[in-house]
mmCIF file of N, CA and C in Angstrom:
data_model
loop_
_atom_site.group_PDB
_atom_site.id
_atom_site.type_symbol
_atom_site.label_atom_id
_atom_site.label_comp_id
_atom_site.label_asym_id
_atom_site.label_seq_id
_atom_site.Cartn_x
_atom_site.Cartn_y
_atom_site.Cartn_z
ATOM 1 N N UNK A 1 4.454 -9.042 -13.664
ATOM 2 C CA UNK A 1 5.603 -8.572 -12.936
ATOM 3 C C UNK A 1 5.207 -7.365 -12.100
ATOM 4 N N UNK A 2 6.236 -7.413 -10.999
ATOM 5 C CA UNK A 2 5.777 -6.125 -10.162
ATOM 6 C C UNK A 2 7.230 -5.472 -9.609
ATOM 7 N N UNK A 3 6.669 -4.011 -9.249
ATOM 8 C CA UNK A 3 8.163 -3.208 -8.567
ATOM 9 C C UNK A 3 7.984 -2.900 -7.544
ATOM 10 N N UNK A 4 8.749 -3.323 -6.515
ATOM 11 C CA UNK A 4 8.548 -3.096 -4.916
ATOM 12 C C UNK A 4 9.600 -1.852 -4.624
ATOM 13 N N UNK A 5 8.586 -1.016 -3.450
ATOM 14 C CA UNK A 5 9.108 0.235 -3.565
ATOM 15 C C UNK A 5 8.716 0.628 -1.894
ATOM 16 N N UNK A 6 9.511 1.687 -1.268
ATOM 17 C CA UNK A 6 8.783 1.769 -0.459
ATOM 18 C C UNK A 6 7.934 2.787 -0.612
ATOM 19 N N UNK A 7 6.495 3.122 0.176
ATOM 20 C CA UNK A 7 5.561 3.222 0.416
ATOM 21 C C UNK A 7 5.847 4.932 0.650
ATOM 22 N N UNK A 8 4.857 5.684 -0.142
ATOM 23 C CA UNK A 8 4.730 6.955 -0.048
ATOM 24 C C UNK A 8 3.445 7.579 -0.055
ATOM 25 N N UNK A 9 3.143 8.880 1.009
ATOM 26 C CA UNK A 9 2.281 9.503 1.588
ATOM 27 C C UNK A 9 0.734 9.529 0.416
ATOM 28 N N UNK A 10 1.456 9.880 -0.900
ATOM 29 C CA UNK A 10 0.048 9.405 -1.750
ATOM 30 C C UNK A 10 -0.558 8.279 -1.970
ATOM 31 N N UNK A 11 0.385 6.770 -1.560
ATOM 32 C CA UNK A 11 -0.371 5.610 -1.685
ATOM 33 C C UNK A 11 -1.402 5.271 -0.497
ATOM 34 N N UNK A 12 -1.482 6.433 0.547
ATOM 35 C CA UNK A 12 -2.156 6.329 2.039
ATOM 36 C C UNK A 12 -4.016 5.202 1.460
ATOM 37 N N UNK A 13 -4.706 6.161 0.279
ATOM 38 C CA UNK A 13 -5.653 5.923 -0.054
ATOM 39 C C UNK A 13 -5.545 4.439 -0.201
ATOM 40 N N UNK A 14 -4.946 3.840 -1.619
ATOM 41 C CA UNK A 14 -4.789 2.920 -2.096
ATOM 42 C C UNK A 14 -4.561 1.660 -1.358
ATOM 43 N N UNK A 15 -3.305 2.109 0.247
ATOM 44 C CA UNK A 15 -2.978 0.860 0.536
ATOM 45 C C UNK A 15 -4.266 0.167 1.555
ATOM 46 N N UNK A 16 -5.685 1.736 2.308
ATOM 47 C CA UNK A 16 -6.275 1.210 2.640
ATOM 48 C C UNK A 16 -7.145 0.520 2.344
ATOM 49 N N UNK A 17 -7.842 0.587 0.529
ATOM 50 C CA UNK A 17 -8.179 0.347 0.131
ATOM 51 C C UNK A 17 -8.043 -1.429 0.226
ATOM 52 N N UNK A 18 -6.793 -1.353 -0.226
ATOM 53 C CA UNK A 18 -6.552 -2.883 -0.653
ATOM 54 C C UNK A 18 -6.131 -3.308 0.728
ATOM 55 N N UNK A 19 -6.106 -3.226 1.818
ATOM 56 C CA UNK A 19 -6.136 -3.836 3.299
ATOM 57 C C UNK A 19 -7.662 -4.163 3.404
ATOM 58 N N UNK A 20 -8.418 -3.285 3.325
ATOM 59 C CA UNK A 20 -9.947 -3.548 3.118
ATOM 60 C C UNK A 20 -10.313 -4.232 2.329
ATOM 61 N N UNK A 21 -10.415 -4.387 1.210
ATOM 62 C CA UNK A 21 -10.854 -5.212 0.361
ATOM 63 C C UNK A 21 -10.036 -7.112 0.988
ATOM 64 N N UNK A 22 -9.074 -7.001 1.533
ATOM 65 C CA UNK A 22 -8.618 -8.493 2.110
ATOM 66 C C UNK A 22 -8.723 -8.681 3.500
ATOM 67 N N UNK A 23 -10.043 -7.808 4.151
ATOM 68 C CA UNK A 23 -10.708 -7.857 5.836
ATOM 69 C C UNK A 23 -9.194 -8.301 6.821
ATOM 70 N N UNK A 24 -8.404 -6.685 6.119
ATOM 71 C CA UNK A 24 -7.618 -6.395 7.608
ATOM 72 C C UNK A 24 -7.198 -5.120 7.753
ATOM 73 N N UNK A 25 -6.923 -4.832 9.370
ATOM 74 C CA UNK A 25 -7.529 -3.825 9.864
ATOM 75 C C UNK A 25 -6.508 -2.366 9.067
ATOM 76 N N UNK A 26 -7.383 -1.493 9.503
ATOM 77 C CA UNK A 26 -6.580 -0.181 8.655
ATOM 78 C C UNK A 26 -6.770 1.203 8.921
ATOM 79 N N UNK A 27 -7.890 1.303 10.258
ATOM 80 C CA UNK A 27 -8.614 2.296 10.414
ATOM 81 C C UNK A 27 -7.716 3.281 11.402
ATOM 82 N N UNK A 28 -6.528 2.484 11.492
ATOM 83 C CA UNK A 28 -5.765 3.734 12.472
ATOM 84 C C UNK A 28 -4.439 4.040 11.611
ATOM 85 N N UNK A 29 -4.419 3.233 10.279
ATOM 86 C CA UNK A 29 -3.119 3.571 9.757
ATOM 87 C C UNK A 29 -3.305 5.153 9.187
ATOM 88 N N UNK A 30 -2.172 5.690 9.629
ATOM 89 C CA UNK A 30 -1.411 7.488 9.115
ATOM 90 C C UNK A 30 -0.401 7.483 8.391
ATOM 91 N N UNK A 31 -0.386 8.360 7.858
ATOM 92 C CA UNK A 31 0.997 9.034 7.107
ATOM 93 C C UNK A 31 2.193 8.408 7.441
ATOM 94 N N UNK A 32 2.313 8.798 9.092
ATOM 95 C CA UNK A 32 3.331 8.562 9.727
ATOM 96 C C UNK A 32 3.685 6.585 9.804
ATOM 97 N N UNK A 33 2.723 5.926 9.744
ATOM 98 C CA UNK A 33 2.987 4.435 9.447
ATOM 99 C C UNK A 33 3.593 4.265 8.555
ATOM 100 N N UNK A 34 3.133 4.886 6.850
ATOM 101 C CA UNK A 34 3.822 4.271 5.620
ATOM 102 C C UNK A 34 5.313 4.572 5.467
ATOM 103 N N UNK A 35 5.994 4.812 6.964
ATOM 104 C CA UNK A 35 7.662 5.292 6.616
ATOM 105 C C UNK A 35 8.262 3.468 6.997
ATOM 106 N N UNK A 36 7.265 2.778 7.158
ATOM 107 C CA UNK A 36 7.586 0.944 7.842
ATOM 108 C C UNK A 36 6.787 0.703 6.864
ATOM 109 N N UNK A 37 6.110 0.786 5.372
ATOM 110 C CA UNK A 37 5.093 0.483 4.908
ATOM 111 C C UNK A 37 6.311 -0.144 3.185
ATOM 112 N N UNK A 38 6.144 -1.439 2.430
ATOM 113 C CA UNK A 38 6.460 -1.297 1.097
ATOM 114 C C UNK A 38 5.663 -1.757 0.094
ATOM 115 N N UNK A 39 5.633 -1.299 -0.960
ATOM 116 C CA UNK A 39 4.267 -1.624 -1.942
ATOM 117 C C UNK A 39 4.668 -2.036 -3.229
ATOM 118 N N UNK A 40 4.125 -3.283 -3.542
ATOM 119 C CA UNK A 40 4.239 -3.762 -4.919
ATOM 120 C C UNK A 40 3.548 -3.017 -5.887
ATOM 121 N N UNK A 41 3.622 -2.731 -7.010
ATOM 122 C CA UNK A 41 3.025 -1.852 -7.601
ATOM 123 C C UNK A 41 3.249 -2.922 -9.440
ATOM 124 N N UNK A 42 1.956 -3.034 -9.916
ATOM 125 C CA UNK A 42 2.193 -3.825 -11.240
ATOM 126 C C UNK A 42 2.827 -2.951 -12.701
ATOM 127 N N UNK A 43 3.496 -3.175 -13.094
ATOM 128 C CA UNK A 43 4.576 -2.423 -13.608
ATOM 129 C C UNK A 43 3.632 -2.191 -15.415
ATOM 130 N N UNK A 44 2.417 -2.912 -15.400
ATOM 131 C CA UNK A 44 1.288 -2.328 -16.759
ATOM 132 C C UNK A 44 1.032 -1.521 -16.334
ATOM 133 N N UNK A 45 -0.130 -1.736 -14.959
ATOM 134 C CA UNK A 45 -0.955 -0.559 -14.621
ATOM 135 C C UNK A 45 -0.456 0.667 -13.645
ATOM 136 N N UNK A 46 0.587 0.137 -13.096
ATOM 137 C CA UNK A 46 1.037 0.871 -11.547
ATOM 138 C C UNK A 46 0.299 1.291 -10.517
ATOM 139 N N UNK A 47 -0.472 0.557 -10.132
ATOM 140 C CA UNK A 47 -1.481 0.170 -9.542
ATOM 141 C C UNK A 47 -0.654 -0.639 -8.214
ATOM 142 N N UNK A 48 -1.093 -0.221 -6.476
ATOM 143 C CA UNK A 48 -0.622 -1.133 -6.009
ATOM 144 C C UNK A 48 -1.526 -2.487 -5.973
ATOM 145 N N UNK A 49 -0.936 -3.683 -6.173
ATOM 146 C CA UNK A 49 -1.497 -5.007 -5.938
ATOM 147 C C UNK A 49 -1.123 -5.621 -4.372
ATOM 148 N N UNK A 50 0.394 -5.356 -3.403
ATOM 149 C CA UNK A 50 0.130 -5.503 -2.341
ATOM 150 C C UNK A 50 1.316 -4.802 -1.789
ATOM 151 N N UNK A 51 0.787 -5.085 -0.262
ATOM 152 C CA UNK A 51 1.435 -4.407 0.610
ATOM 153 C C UNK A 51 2.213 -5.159 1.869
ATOM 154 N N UNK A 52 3.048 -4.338 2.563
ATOM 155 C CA UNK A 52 3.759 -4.805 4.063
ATOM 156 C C UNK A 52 4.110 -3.824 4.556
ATOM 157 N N UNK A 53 3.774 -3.865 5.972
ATOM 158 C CA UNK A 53 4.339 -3.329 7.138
ATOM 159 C C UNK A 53 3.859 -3.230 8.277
#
């Protein structure tokens, strides 16, 4: 199971992470993007697993 949430300034690391790890692009996303950004997050680890925006 997962909790979708929107997307906040500390997940910046994480969501590029996991855009990278699935070869798409990420190298211009900012702060200012993750206010259009929402993140699943797995409700064991809280860890994000994915993203949109």
């Amino acid at each position: 199971m997962a909790d979708v949430n929107l997307a906040a300034p500390a997940d910046e690391a994480a969501i590029k992470q996991l855009l990278s790890e699935a070869s798409l692009p990420h190298s211009d996303l900012t702060p200012q993007h993750l206010t259009h950004f929402i993140v699943a997050r797995s409700r064991s680890e809280q860890r994000i697993i994915g993203t949109v925006g």
